[in-house]
Coordinates of C-alpha atoms in Angstrom, one line a residue:
M457 CA 0.0 0.0 0.0
I458 CA 1.1 3.6 -0.8
D459 CA -0.9 6.3 1.0
F460 CA -0.3 9.9 -0.2
H461 CA -1.7 11.8 2.7
C462 CA -1.9 11.7 6.5
D463 CA -1.8 14.3 9.2
V464 CA 0.1 12.5 11.9
L465 CA 2.6 15.4 12.2
C466 CA -0.2 17.9 13.0
K467 CA -1.3 15.7 15.9
L468 CA 2.3 15.3 17.1
L469 CA 2.7 19.1 16.9
D470 CA -0.4 19.5 19.2
D471 CA 0.7 16.7 21.5
D472 CA 4.4 15.7 21.6
R473 CA 3.5 12.8 24.0
L474 CA 1.8 10.8 21.3
D475 CA 3.8 7.8 20.4
F476 CA 4.0 7.0 16.6
A477 CA 6.6 4.3 17.1
A478 CA 4.7 2.1 19.6
G479 CA 1.2 3.4 18.7
S480 CA -1.1 5.7 20.6
D481 CA -4.9 5.7 20.9
G482 CA -4.9 9.3 19.6
L483 CA -3.3 8.3 16.2
D484 CA -4.9 6.6 13.2
V485 CA -1.5 6.0 11.5
T486 CA 1.2 4.4 13.6
F487 CA 4.3 2.4 12.8
P488 CA 2.8 -1.0 14.0
R489 CA -0.3 -0.3 11.8
L490 CA 1.7 0.6 8.8
K491 CA 3.7 -2.7 9.2
A492 CA 0.4 -4.7 9.6
A493 CA -1.0 -3.1 6.5
G494 CA 2.1 -4.0 4.4
S495 CA 2.8 -0.4 3.7
L496 CA 5.4 0.5 1.0
L497 CA 5.2 4.3 1.5
Q498 CA 3.4 6.8 3.7
T499 CA 3.3 10.5 2.9
F500 CA 3.4 12.7 6.0
A501 CA 2.0 16.2 5.5
V502 CA 3.2 19.3 7.3
Y503 CA -0.1 21.1 8.0
I504 CA -0.1 24.1 10.4
P505 CA -3.6 25.1 11.7
E506 CA -4.3 28.8 12.1
R507 CA -4.3 28.4 15.9
Q508 CA -0.5 27.7 15.8
H509 CA 1.3 31.0 16.0
G510 CA 5.0 31.8 15.3
G511 CA 5.4 32.1 11.6
M512 CA 7.6 29.4 10.2
T513 CA 8.4 28.0 13.7
P514 CA 5.6 25.4 13.7
V515 CA 6.8 24.2 10.2
W516 CA 10.3 23.7 11.5
R517 CA 8.9 21.9 14.6
S518 CA 6.8 19.6 12.4
I519 CA 9.8 18.6 10.3
D520 CA 11.9 18.1 13.5
L521 CA 9.1 15.8 14.8
F522 CA 9.2 13.9 11.5
Y523 CA 12.9 13.3 11.9
R524 CA 12.7 12.5 15.7
K525 CA 9.5 10.5 15.9
V526 CA 9.2 8.9 12.4
L527 CA 12.6 8.6 10.7
S528 CA 14.4 7.5 13.9
I529 CA 12.5 4.2 13.7
P530 CA 14.5 1.3 12.2
G531 CA 12.6 0.1 9.2
I532 CA 11.5 3.5 8.0
R533 CA 13.4 5.3 5.3
L534 CA 13.2 8.9 4.1
I535 CA 12.3 9.1 0.4
R536 CA 13.9 12.0 -1.4
S537 CA 14.8 10.4 -4.7
A538 CA 13.9 7.5 -7.0
A539 CA 17.0 5.8 -5.7
D540 CA 15.7 6.0 -2.1
L541 CA 12.4 4.5 -3.3
E542 CA 14.2 1.6 -5.0
A543 CA 16.4 1.0 -2.0
A544 CA 13.4 1.0 0.4
G545 CA 11.7 -1.7 -1.7
R546 CA 14.8 -3.7 -1.9
E547 CA 15.5 -3.6 1.8
R548 CA 11.8 -4.0 2.8
Q549 CA 11.6 -0.7 4.5
I550 CA 8.6 1.6 4.7
G551 CA 9.2 4.8 2.8
A552 CA 8.4 8.1 4.4
L553 CA 7.7 11.0 2.0
L554 CA 7.4 14.6 3.4
S555 CA 4.9 17.0 2.0
L556 CA 3.7 20.5 2.8
E557 CA -0.1 21.3 2.9
G558 CA -0.5 25.0 2.5
V559 CA 2.3 27.5 1.9
D560 CA 0.8 30.3 4.0
R561 CA 3.9 30.5 6.4
L562 CA 6.4 31.0 3.5
D563 CA 5.0 34.4 2.7
G564 CA 6.2 34.2 -0.9
D565 CA 9.9 33.6 0.1
L566 CA 11.3 31.1 -2.3
T567 CA 14.4 30.7 -0.2
L568 CA 12.3 29.0 2.4
L569 CA 11.0 26.6 -0.3
R570 CA 14.6 25.7 -1.3
I571 CA 15.4 25.1 2.4
L572 CA 12.3 22.8 2.7
Y573 CA 13.5 20.9 -0.4
R574 CA 16.9 20.3 1.3
L575 CA 15.1 19.0 4.4
G576 CA 13.2 16.5 2.3
V577 CA 9.9 18.1 1.2
R578 CA 9.0 16.5 -2.1
A579 CA 5.3 17.5 -2.6
V580 CA 3.5 20.8 -1.9
G581 CA -0.1 21.9 -1.9
L582 CA -0.4 25.6 -2.4
T583 CA -3.4 26.1 -0.1
W584 CA -5.6 24.6 2.5
N585 CA -9.3 25.6 2.2
H586 CA -8.8 29.4 2.4
A587 CA -6.9 32.1 0.6
N588 CA -3.2 32.9 1.1
W589 CA -0.6 34.9 -0.8
A590 CA -0.2 32.2 -3.5
A591 CA -3.8 31.3 -4.4
D592 CA -7.4 30.9 -3.2
G593 CA -8.4 27.6 -1.5
V594 CA -11.5 25.7 -2.6
M595 CA -13.7 27.1 0.2
E596 CA -12.7 30.8 -0.4
P597 CA -15.9 32.5 -1.7
R598 CA -13.9 34.7 -4.1
G599 CA -12.8 31.7 -6.0
A600 CA -9.7 33.3 -7.6
G601 CA -6.8 31.5 -9.1
L602 CA -3.0 31.8 -8.6
T603 CA -1.4 35.2 -7.8
G604 CA 1.7 36.3 -9.6
K605 CA 3.8 35.1 -6.6
G606 CA 1.9 31.8 -6.7
K607 CA 2.8 31.2 -10.4
E608 CA 6.4 32.0 -9.6
F609 CA 6.2 29.5 -6.7
V610 CA 4.9 26.7 -9.0
R611 CA 7.7 27.4 -11.5
E612 CA 10.3 27.1 -8.7
C613 CA 8.7 23.8 -7.5
E614 CA 9.0 22.4 -11.0
R615 CA 12.6 23.6 -11.2
L616 CA 13.5 21.9 -8.0
G617 CA 11.5 18.7 -8.8
I618 CA 8.8 19.2 -6.1
I619 CA 5.4 17.7 -6.9
V620 CA 2.6 20.2 -7.1
D621 CA -0.6 19.0 -5.3
V622 CA -4.0 20.6 -6.3
S623 CA -6.1 19.1 -3.5
H624 CA -7.7 22.1 -1.6
L625 CA -7.0 24.5 -4.5
S626 CA -9.8 26.6 -6.0
E627 CA -11.1 25.6 -9.4
A628 CA -9.6 28.7 -11.0
G629 CA -6.3 27.8 -9.2
F630 CA -6.5 24.3 -10.5
W631 CA -6.8 25.5 -14.1
D632 CA -3.9 28.0 -13.6
V633 CA -1.7 25.1 -12.5
C634 CA -2.9 23.0 -15.4
D635 CA -1.9 25.8 -17.8
L636 CA 1.4 26.5 -16.1
A637 CA 2.7 23.1 -15.1
G638 CA 5.2 21.3 -17.3
R639 CA 5.3 18.2 -15.1
P640 CA 2.4 15.9 -14.1
F641 CA 0.7 17.1 -10.9
I642 CA -1.5 15.4 -8.3
A643 CA -4.6 15.7 -6.2
S644 CA -3.3 13.8 -3.2
H645 CA -6.6 13.4 -1.4
S646 CA -9.8 14.2 -3.4
N647 CA -12.7 12.1 -4.8
A648 CA -15.1 12.6 -7.7
R649 CA -17.7 15.4 -7.4
S650 CA -20.1 13.7 -9.7
V651 CA -20.4 10.9 -7.1
C652 CA -20.4 13.1 -4.0
D653 CA -21.1 16.8 -4.6
H654 CA -18.5 18.4 -2.2
P655 CA -16.3 21.3 -3.2
R656 CA -13.2 19.4 -2.2
N657 CA -13.9 16.7 -4.8
L658 CA -12.9 17.0 -8.4
T659 CA -15.2 17.7 -11.3
D660 CA -15.1 15.4 -14.3
D661 CA -13.2 18.0 -16.3
Q662 CA -10.6 18.2 -13.6
I663 CA -10.2 14.4 -13.4
R664 CA -9.8 14.3 -17.2
A665 CA -7.2 17.1 -17.0
I666 CA -5.1 15.2 -14.4
I667 CA -5.4 12.0 -16.6
A668 CA -4.3 13.9 -19.7
V669 CA -1.0 15.1 -18.0
D670 CA -0.4 11.6 -16.5
G671 CA -0.9 12.9 -13.0
R672 CA -2.4 11.0 -10.0
I673 CA -5.6 11.2 -7.9
G674 CA -5.5 10.0 -4.3
M675 CA -8.9 8.4 -3.4
T676 CA -9.6 9.7 0.1
F677 CA -11.4 8.1 3.0
V678 CA -12.9 11.3 4.4
P679 CA -16.5 10.2 4.9
W680 CA -18.2 13.4 3.8
F681 CA -16.1 13.4 0.6
V682 CA -17.3 9.8 -0.1
R683 CA -21.0 10.1 0.7
P684 CA -23.0 12.9 2.2
E685 CA -25.0 10.7 4.6
A686 CA -23.8 8.2 7.1
P687 CA -23.1 5.4 7.3
V688 CA -20.2 5.4 4.7
T689 CA -18.5 2.2 3.7
T690 CA -16.0 0.8 1.2
D691 CA -18.9 0.2 -1.2
D692 CA -19.4 3.9 -1.4
L693 CA -15.7 4.6 -2.0
L694 CA -15.8 2.1 -4.8
R695 CA -18.3 4.3 -6.7
H696 CA -15.6 7.0 -6.9
I697 CA -13.0 4.5 -8.1
E698 CA -15.4 3.2 -10.7
H699 CA -16.2 6.7 -11.9
V700 CA -12.6 7.7 -12.3
C701 CA -11.9 4.5 -14.2
A702 CA -14.9 5.2 -16.5
L703 CA -13.2 8.6 -17.3
G704 CA -10.0 6.7 -18.3
G705 CA -8.2 6.9 -14.9
D706 CA -7.4 3.3 -14.3
R707 CA -3.7 4.0 -14.3
H708 CA -4.0 7.3 -12.4
I709 CA -5.7 6.2 -9.2
M710 CA -3.8 6.0 -5.9
L711 CA -4.8 6.3 -2.2
G712 CA -4.8 9.4 -0.1
S713 CA -6.5 8.4 3.1
D714 CA -6.3 11.7 5.1
F715 CA -6.1 9.6 8.3
D716 CA -5.4 11.7 11.4
G717 CA -6.9 14.7 9.5
I718 CA -10.5 13.7 10.3
D719 CA -12.5 13.4 13.4
R720 CA -15.0 10.9 11.9
H721 CA -14.2 7.8 9.9
M722 CA -15.8 5.5 7.4
E723 CA -17.5 2.5 9.1
D724 CA -14.9 0.0 7.9
L725 CA -11.8 2.2 7.2
R726 CA -10.6 3.6 10.4
S727 CA -6.8 3.0 10.2
P728 CA -4.2 1.4 7.8
E729 CA -5.0 -1.9 9.4
D730 CA -8.5 -1.8 7.9
V731 CA -7.4 -1.1 4.3
W732 CA -7.4 -4.9 3.5
R733 CA -11.2 -4.5 3.5
L734 CA -10.9 -2.1 0.5
K735 CA -8.6 -4.5 -1.2
E736 CA -11.0 -7.4 -0.8
A737 CA -13.8 -5.3 -2.2
L738 CA -11.8 -4.2 -5.2
L739 CA -10.8 -7.8 -6.0
K740 CA -14.4 -8.7 -6.4
R741 CA -14.8 -6.1 -9.2
Y742 CA -11.3 -5.7 -10.6
S743 CA -8.4 -7.9 -11.5
A744 CA -5.5 -8.5 -9.2
E745 CA -3.3 -6.4 -11.5
Q746 CA -5.7 -3.4 -11.4
T747 CA -6.1 -3.7 -7.7
E748 CA -2.3 -3.6 -7.3
R749 CA -2.1 -0.5 -9.4
F750 CA -4.7 1.3 -7.3
F751 CA -2.9 0.3 -4.1
S752 CA 0.7 1.0 -5.0
G753 CA 1.6 0.5 -8.7
N754 CA 0.3 3.8 -10.1
A755 CA 1.8 5.8 -7.3
L756 CA 5.1 3.9 -7.5
R757 CA 5.5 4.5 -11.2
Y758 CA 4.7 8.2 -10.8
L759 CA 7.2 8.7 -8.0
T760 CA 9.9 6.8 -9.8
A761 CA 9.4 9.2 -12.8
M762 CA 8.9 12.5 -10.8
L763 CA 11.4 12.3 -7.9
P764 CA 15.0 13.3 -8.6
A765 CA 17.0 10.3 -9.7
T766 CA 19.5 10.4 -6.8

């Protein structure tokens, strides 16, 4: 399994006593659960809520927590390059990829982006739900696209080899990235709006655009992005997968759980240990080869191509 989004670092930032290595009741994603799930790679997002003050300080603290609480565990390997990815597979280690969700704290300073790259950040989402100096988020009523600084930021991400993530971005911002990007981009944790009409989900035109550039879409387990009414189960999530496949996205689907970023869960997908239920459900409808692509193959091919070689 490869999962392209979780918010463990945000919880550790709020409560440094939580134990990722041994497992804590307050965490969805833990090292024992990733091992039990047969995880190949987990992306750890740096997300700083507005309640956290101090400019860039919470970003640096989050990355410090990533190094102290995650990368210090034997069996976990930092993924900065395609070579790291290959080595993790060969040595049966769990890969850990670092991403940034929302660039608010950077205040347009590309020097900070370059420092984050050196610390291991390999994917960046420009916004959370609201507006910042780079772009409008999907819940911003104005609905504007990228600013001039935001476009400059995307160009620098591409020069460095940082993956651009359009989950949380306004529709106008999405199309700005689509027009600007020279490399395939991703929506790390978004579903299909035609199946569940939520602003955080992707329209059919957006899904087609990601497919056209050979990007990736992380099917997310956020219940209210899967189905508007409870209960929400894997059968409901399958409708999103089926819809993306119908649009030609069989080779562009991956997983983006958003574990630890939600306070309510799907009935049968509450942690990485439960993802086998999704796999069993997929195998009833899709071939073993297709299921493997959804779980890891599509993401693995993408990362091998998009990450720096060494």
